[in-house]
CSV table of N, CA and C in Angstrom, one decimal:
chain,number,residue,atom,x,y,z
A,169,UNK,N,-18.2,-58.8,16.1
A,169,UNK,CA,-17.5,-57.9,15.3
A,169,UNK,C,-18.4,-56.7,15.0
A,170,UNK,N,-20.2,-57.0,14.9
A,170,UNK,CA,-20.7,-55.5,14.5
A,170,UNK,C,-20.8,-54.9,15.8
A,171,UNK,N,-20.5,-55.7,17.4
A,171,UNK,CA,-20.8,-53.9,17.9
A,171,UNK,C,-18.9,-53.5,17.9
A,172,UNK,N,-18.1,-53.7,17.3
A,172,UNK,CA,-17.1,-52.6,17.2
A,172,UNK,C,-17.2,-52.0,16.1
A,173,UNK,N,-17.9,-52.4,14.8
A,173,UNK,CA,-18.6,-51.3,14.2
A,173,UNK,C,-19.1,-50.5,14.2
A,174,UNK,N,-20.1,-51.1,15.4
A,174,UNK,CA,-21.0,-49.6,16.2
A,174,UNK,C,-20.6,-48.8,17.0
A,175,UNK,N,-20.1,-49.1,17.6
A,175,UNK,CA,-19.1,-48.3,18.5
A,175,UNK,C,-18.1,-47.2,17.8
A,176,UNK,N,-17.7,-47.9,16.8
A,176,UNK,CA,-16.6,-46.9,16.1
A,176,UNK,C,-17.6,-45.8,15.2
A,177,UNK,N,-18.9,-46.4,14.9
A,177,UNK,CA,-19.5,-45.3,14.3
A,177,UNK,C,-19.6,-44.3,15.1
A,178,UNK,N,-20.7,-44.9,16.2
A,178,UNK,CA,-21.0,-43.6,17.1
A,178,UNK,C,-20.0,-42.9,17.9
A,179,UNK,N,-18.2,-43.4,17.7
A,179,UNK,CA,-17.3,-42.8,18.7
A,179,UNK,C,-17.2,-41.5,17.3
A,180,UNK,N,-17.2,-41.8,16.2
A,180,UNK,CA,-17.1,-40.8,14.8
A,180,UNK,C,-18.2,-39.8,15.2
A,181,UNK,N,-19.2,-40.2,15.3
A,181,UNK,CA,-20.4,-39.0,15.0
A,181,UNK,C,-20.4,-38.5,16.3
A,182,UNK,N,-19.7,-38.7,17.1
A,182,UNK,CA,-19.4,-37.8,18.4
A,182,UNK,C,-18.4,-37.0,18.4
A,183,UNK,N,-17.3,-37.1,17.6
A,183,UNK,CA,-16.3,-36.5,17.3
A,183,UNK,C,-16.7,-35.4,16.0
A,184,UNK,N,-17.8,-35.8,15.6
A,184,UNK,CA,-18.0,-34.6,14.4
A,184,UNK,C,-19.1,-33.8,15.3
A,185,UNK,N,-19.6,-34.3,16.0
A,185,UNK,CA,-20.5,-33.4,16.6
A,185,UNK,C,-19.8,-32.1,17.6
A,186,UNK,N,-19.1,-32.7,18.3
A,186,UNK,CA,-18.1,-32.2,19.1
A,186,UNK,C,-17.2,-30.6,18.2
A,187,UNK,N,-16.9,-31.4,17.0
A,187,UNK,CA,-15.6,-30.4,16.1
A,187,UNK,C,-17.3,-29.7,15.4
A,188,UNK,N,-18.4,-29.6,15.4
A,188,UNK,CA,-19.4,-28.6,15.1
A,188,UNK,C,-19.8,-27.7,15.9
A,189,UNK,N,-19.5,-28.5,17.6
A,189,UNK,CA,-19.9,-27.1,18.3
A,189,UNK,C,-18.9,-26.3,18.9
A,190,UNK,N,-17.3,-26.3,18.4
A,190,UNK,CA,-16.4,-25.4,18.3
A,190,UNK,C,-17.0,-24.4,18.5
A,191,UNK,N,-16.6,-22.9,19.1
A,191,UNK,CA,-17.1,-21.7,19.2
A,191,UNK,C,-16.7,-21.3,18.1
A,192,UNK,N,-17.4,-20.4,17.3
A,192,UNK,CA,-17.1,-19.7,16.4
A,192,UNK,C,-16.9,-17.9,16.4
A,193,UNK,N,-16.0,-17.3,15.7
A,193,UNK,CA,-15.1,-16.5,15.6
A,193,UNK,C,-15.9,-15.0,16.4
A,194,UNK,N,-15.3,-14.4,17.2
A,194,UNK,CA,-15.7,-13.9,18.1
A,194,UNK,C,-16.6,-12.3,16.5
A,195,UNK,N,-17.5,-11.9,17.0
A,195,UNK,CA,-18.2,-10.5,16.5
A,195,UNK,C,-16.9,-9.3,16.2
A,196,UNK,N,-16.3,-9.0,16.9
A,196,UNK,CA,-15.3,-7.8,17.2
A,196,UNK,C,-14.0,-8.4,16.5
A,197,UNK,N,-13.8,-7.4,15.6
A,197,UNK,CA,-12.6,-7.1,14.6
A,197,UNK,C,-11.9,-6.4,14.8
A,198,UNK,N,-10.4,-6.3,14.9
A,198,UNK,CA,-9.4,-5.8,15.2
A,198,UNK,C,-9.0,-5.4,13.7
A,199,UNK,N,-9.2,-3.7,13.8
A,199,UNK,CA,-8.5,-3.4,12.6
A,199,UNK,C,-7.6,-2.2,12.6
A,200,UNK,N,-6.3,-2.8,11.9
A,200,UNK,CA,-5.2,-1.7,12.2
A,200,UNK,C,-5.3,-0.6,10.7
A,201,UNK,N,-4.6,0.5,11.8
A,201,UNK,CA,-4.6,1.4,10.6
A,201,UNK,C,-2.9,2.3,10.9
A,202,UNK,N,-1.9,1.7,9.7
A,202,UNK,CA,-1.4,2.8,9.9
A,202,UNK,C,-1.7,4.2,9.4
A,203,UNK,N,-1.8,4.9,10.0
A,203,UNK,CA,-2.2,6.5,10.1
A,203,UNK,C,-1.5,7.5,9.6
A,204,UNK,N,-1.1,7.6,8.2
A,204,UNK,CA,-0.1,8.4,7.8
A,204,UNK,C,-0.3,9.6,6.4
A,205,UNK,N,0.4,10.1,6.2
A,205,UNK,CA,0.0,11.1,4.9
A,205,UNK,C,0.5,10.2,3.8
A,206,UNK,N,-0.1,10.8,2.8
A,206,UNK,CA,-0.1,10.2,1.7
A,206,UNK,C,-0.4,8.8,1.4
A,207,UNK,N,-1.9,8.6,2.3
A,207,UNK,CA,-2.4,7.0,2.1
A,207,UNK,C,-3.7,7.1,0.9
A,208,UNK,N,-4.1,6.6,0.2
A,208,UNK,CA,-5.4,6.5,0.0
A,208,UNK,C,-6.1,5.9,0.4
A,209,UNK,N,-6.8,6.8,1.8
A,209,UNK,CA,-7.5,5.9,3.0
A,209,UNK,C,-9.5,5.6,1.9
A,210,UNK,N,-9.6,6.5,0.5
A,210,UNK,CA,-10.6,5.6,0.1
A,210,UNK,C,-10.4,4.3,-0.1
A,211,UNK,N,-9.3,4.2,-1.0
A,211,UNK,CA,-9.1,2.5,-1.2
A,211,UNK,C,-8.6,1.5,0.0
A,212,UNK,N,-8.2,2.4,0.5
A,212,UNK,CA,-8.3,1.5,2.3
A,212,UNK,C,-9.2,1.0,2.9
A,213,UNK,N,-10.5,1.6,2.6
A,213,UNK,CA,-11.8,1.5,3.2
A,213,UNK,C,-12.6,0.4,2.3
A,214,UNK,N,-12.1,0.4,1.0
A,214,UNK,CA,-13.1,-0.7,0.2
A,214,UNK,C,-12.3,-2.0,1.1
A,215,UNK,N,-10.6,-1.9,0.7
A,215,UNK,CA,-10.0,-3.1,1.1
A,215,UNK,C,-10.6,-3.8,2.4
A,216,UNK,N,-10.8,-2.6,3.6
A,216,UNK,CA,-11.1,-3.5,4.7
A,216,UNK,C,-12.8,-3.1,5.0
A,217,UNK,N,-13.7,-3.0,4.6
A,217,UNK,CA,-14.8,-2.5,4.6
A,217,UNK,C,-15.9,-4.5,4.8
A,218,UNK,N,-16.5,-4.4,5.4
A,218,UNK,CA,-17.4,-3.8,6.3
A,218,UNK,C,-17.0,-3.6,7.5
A,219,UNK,N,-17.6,-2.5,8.0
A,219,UNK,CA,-17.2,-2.5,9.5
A,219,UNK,C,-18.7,-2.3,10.4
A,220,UNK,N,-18.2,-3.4,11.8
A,220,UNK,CA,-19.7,-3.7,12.6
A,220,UNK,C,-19.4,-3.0,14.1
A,221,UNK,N,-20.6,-2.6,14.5
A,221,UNK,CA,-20.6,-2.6,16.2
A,221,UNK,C,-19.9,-3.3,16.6
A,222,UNK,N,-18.8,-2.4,17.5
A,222,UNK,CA,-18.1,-3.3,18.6
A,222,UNK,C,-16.8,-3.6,18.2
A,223,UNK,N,-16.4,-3.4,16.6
A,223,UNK,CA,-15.0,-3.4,16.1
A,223,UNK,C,-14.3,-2.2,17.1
A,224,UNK,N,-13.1,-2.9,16.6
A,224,UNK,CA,-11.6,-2.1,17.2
A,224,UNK,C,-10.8,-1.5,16.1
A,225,UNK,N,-11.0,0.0,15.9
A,225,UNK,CA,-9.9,0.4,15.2
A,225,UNK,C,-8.7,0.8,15.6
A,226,UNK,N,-7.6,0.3,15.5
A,226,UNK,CA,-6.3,0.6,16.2
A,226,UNK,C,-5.5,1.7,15.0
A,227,UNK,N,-5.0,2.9,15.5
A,227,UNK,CA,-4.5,3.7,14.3
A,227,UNK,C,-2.8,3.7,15.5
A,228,UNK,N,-2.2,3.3,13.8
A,228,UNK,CA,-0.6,3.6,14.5
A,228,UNK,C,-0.2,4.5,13.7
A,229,UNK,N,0.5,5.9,14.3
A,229,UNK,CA,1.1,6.9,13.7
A,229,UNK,C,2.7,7.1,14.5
A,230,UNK,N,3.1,8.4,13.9
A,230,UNK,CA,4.3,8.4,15.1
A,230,UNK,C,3.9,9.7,15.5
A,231,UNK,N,4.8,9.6,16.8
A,231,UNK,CA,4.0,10.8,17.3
A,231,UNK,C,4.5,12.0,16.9
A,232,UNK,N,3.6,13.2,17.3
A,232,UNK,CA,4.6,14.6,17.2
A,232,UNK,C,4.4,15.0,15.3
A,233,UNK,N,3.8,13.9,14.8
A,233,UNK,CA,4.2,14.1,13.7
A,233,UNK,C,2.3,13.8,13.0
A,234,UNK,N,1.8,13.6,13.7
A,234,UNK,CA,0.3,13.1,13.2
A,234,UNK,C,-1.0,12.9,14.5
A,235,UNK,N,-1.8,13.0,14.6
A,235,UNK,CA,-2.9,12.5,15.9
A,235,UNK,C,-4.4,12.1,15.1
A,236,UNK,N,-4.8,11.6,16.1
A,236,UNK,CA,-6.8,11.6,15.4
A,236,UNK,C,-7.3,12.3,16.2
A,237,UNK,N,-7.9,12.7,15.5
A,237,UNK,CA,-9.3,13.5,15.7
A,237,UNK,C,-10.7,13.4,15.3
A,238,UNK,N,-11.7,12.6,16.3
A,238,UNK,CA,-12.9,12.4,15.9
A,238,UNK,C,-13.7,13.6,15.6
A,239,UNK,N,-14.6,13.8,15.0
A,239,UNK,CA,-15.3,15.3,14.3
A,239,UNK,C,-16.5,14.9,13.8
A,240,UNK,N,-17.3,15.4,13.9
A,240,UNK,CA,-18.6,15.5,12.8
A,240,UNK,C,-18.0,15.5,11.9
A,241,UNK,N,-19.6,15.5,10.8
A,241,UNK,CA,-19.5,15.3,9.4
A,241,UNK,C,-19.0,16.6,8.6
A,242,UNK,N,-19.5,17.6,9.2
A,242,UNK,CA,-18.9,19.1,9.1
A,242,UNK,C,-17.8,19.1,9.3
A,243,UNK,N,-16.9,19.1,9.9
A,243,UNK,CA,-15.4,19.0,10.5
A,243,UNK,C,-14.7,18.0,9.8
A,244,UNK,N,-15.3,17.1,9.4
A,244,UNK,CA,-14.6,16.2,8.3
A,244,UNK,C,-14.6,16.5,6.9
A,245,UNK,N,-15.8,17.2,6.6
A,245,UNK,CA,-15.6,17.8,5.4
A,245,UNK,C,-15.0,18.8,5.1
A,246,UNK,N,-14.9,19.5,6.3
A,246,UNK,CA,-14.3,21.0,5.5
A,246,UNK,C,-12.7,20.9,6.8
A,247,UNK,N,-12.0,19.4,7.1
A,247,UNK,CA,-11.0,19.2,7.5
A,247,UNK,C,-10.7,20.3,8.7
A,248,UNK,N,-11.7,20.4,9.5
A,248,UNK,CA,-11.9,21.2,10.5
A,248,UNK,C,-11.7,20.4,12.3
A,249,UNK,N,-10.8,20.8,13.0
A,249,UNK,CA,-10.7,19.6,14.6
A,249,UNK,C,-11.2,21.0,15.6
A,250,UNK,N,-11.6,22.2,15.4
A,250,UNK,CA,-12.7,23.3,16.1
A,250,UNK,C,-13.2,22.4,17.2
A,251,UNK,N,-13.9,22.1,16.7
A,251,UNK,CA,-15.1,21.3,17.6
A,251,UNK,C,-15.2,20.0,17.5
A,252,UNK,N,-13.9,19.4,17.6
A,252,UNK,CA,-13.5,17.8,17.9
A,252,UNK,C,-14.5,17.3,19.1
A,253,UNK,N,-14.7,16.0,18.9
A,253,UNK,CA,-15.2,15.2,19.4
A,253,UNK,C,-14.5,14.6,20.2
A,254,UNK,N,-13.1,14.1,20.0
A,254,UNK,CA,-12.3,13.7,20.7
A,254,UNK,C,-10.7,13.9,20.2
A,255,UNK,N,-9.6,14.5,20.6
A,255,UNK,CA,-8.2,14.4,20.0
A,255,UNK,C,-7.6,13.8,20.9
A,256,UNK,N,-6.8,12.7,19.8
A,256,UNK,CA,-5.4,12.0,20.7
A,256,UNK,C,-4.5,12.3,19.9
A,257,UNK,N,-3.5,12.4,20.9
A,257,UNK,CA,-2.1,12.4,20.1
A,257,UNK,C,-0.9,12.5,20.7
A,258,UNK,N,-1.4,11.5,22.0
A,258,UNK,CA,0.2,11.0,22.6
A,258,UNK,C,0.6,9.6,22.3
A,259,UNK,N,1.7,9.3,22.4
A,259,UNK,CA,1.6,7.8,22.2
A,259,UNK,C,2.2,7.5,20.6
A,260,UNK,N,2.1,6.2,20.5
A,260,UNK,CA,2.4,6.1,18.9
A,260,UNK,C,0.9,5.4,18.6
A,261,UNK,N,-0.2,5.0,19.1
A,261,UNK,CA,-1.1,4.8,18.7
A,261,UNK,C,-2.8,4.4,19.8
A,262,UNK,N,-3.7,4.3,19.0
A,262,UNK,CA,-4.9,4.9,19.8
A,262,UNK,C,-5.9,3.8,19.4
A,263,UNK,N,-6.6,3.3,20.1
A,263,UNK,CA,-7.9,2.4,19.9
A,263,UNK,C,-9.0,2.6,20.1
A,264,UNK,N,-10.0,2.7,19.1
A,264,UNK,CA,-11.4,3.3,19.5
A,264,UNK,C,-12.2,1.9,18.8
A,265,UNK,N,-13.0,1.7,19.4
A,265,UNK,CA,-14.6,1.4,19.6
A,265,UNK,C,-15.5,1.3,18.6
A,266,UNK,N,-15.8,0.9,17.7
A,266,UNK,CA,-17.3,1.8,16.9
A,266,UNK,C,-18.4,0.6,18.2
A,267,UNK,N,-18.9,1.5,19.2
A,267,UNK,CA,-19.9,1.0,19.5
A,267,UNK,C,-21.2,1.3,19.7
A,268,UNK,N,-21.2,2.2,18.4
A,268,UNK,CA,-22.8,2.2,17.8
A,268,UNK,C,-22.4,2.3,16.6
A,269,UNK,N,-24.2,1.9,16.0
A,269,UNK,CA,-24.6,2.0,14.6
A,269,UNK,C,-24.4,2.9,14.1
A,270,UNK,N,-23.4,3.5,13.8
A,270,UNK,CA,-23.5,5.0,12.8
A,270,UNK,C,-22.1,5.9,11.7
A,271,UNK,N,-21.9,6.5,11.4
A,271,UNK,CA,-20.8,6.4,11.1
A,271,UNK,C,-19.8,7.7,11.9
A,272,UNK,N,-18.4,7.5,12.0
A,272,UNK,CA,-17.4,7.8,12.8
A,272,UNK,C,-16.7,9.0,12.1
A,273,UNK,N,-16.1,9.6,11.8
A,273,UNK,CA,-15.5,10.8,11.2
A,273,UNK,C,-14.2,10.5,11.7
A,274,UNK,N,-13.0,10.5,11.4
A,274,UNK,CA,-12.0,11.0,12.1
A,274,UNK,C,-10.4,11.8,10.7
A,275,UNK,N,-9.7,12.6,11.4
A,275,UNK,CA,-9.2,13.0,10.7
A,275,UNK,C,-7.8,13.5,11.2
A,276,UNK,N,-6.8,13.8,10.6
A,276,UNK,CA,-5.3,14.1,11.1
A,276,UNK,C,-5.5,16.0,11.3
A,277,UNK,N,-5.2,16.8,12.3
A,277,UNK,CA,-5.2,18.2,12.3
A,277,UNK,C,-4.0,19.0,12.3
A,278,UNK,N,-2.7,17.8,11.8
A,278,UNK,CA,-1.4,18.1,11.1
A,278,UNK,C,-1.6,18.9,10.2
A,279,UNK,N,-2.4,19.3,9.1
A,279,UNK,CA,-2.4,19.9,8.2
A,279,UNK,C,-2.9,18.5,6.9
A,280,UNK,N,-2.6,17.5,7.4
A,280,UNK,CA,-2.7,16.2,6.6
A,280,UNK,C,-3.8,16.0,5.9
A,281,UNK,N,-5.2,16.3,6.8
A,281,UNK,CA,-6.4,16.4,6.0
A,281,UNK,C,-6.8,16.3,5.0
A,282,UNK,N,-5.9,17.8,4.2
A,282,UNK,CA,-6.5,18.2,3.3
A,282,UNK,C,-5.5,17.4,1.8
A,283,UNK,N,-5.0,16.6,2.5
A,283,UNK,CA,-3.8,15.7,1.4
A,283,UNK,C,-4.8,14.0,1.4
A,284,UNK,N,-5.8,14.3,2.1
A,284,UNK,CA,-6.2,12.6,2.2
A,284,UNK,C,-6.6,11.7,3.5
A,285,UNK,N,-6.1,12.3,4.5
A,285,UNK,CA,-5.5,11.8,5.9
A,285,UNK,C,-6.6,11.7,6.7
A,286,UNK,N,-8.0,11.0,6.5
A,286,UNK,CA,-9.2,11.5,7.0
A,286,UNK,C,-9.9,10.0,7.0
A,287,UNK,N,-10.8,9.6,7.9
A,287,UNK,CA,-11.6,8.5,7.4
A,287,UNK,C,-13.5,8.8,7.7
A,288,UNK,N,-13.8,8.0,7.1
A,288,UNK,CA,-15.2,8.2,7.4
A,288,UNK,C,-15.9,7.1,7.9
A,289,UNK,N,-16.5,6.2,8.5
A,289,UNK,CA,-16.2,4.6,8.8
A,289,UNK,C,-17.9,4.6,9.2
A,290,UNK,N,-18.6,3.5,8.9
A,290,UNK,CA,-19.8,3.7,8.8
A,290,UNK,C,-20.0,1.9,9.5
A,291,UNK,N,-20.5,2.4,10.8
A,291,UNK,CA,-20.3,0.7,11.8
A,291,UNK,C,-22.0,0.0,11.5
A,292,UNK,N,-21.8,-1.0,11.2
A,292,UNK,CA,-23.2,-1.4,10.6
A,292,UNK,C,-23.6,-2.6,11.9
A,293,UNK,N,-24.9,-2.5,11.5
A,293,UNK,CA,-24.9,-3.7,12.9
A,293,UNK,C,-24.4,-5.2,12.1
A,294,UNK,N,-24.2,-6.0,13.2
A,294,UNK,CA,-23.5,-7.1,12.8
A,294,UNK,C,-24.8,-8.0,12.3
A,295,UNK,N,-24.4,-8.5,10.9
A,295,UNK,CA,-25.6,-9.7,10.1
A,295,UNK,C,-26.1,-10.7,11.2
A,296,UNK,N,-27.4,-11.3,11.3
A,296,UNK,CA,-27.3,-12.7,12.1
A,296,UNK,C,-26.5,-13.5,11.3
A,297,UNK,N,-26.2,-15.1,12.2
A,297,UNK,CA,-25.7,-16.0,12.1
A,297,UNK,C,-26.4,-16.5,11.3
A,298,UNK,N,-25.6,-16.8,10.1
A,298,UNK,CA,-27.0,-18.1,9.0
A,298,UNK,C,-27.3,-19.5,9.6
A,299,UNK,N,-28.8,-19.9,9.4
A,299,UNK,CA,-29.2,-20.7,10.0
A,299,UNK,C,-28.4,-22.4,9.7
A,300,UNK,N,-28.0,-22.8,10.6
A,300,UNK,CA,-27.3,-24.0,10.3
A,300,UNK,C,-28.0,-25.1,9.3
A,301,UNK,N,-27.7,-25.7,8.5
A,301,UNK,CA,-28.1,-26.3,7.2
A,301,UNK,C,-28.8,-27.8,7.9
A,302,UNK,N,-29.9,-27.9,7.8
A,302,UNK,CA,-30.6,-29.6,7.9
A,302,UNK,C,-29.9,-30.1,7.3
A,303,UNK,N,-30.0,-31.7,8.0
A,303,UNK,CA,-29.5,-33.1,7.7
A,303,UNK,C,-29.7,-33.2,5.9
A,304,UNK,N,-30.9,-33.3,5.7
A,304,UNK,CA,-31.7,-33.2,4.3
A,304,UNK,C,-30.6,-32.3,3.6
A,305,UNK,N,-30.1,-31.2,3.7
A,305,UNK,CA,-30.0,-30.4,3.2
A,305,UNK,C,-27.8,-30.6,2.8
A,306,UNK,N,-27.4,-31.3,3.5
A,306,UNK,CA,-25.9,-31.2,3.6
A,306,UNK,C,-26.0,-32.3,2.6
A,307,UNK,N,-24.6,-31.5,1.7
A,307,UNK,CA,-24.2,-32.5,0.4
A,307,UNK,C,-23.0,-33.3,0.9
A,308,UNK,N,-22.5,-34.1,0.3
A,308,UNK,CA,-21.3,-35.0,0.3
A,308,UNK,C,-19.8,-33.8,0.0
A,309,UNK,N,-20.4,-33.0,-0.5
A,309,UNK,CA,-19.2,-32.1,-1.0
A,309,UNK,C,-18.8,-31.3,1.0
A,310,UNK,N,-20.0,-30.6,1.2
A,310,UNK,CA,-20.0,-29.9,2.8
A,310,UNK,C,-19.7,-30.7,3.6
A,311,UNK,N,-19.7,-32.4,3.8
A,311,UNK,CA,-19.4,-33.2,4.3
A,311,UNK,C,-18.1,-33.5,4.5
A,312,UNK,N,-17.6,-33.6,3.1
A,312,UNK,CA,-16.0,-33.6,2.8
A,312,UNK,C,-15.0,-32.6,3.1
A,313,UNK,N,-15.8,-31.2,3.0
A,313,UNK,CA,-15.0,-29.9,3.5
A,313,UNK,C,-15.1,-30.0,4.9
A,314,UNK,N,-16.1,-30.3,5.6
A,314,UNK,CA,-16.2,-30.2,6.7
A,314,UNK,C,-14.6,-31.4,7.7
A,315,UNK,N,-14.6,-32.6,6.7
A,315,UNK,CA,-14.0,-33.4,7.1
A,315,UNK,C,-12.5,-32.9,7.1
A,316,UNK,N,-12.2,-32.3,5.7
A,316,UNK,CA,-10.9,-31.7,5.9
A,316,UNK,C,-10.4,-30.7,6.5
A,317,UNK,N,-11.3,-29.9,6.5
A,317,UNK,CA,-11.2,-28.9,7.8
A,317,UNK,C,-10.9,-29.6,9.2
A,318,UNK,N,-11.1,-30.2,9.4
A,318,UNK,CA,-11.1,-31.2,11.1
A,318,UNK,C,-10.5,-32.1,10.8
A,319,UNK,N,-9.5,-32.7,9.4
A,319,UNK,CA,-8.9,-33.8,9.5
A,319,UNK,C,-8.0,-33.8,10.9
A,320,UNK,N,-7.2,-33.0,11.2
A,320,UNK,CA,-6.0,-33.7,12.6
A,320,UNK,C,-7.0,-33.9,14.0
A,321,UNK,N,-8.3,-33.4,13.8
A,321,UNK,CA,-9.0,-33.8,15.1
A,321,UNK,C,-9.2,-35.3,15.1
A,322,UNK,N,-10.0,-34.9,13.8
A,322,UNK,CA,-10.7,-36.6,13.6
A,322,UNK,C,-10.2,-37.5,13.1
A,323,UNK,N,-8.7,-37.3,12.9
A,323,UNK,CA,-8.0,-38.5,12.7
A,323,UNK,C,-6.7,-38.7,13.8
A,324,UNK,N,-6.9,-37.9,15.0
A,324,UNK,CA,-6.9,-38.5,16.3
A,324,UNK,C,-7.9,-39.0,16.9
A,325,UNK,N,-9.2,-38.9,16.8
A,325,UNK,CA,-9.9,-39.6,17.3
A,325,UNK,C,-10.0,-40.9,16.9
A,326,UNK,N,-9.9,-41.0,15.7
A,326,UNK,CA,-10.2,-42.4,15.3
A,326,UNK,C,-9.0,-43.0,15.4
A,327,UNK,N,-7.7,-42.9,15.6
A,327,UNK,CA,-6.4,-43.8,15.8
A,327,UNK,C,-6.2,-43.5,17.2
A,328,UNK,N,-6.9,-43.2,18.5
A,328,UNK,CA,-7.6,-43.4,19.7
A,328,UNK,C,-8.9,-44.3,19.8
A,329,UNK,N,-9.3,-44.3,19.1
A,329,UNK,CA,-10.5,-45.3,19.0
A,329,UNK,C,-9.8,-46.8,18.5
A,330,UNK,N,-9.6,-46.7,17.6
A,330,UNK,CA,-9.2,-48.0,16.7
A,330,UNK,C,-8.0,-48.4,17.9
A,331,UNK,N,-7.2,-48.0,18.8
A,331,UNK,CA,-6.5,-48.2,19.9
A,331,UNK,C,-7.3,-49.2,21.2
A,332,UNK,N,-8.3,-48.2,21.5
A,332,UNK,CA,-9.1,-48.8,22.2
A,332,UNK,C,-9.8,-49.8,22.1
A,333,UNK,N,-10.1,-50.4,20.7
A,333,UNK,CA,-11.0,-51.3,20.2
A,333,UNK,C,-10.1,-52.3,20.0
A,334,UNK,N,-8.8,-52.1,19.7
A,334,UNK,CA,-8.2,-53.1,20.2
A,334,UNK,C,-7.7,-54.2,21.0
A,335,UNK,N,-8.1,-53.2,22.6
A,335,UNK,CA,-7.4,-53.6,23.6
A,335,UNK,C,-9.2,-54.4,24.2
A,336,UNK,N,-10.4,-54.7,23.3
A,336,UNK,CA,-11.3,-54.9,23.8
A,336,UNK,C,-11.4,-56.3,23.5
């Protein structure tokens, strides 16, 4: 009877090991914007704020009626598309990149500008991964979250196991 004890231990701590080295959530954020007048794109920016290398800003407008225009800091401040960096405005919407460290300018040259219609986006590099916590270090509580997080895995594993250990 104790080696199907053992057995069921170690079929467990294979099964948590397994649901630990799950990949975890890719670096690149998908973030939509609809693109319109009369947003308060400051409080837009706290709501979705931080933004990292390698994000995706998707701006949806309609067309004919709005575009982006990327611009220096100059051109954003004094709501100026002169010397755009880049203008779109076919389509109903546009995806850009922040793929560098720095911040992005973009702005509507509808006249919208000067009503709000502008963003300023400042792409930070991405944090490292925090270091995974030692044995020593995991409480009963991270143990238990971890468990209910993965309950339907690991309560297929074990009523596959407890199957198998029967038929032995």
């Amino acid at each position: 009877m104790m080696g199907r004890t053992s057995v069921a231990a170690a079929a467990a701590l294979l099964v948590l090991a397994a649901c630990a080295a799950l990949p975890a959530r890719t670096a690149a954020n998908k973030i939509s914007i609809n693109w319109k007048p009369n947003v308060n794109y400051t409080d837009w920016l706290k709501q979705h704020s931080p933004f990292y290398k390698d994000d995706w800003l998707v701006f949806y407008y309609t067309a004919g009626q709005a575009d982006v225009v990327q611009v220096d800091e100059v051109g954003y401040n004094k709501c100026d598309s002169t010397n755009a960096i880049y203008n779109y405005s076919k389509g109903r919407s546009f995806a850009f990149q922040l793929n560098e460290t720095k911040t992005y300018y973009f702005i509507c040259s509808y006249g919208y500008c000067f009503g709000g219609m502008r963003l300023a986006i400042k792409a930070e590099k991405l944090p490292p991964p925090s270091p995974p916590p030692s044995a020593s270090d995991r409480s009963a509580a991270a143990i238990a979250a971890f468990a209910r997080s993965h309950a339907p895995v690991i309560y297929a594993a074990v009523a596959v196991l407890a199957a198998l250990l029967r038929m032995v």
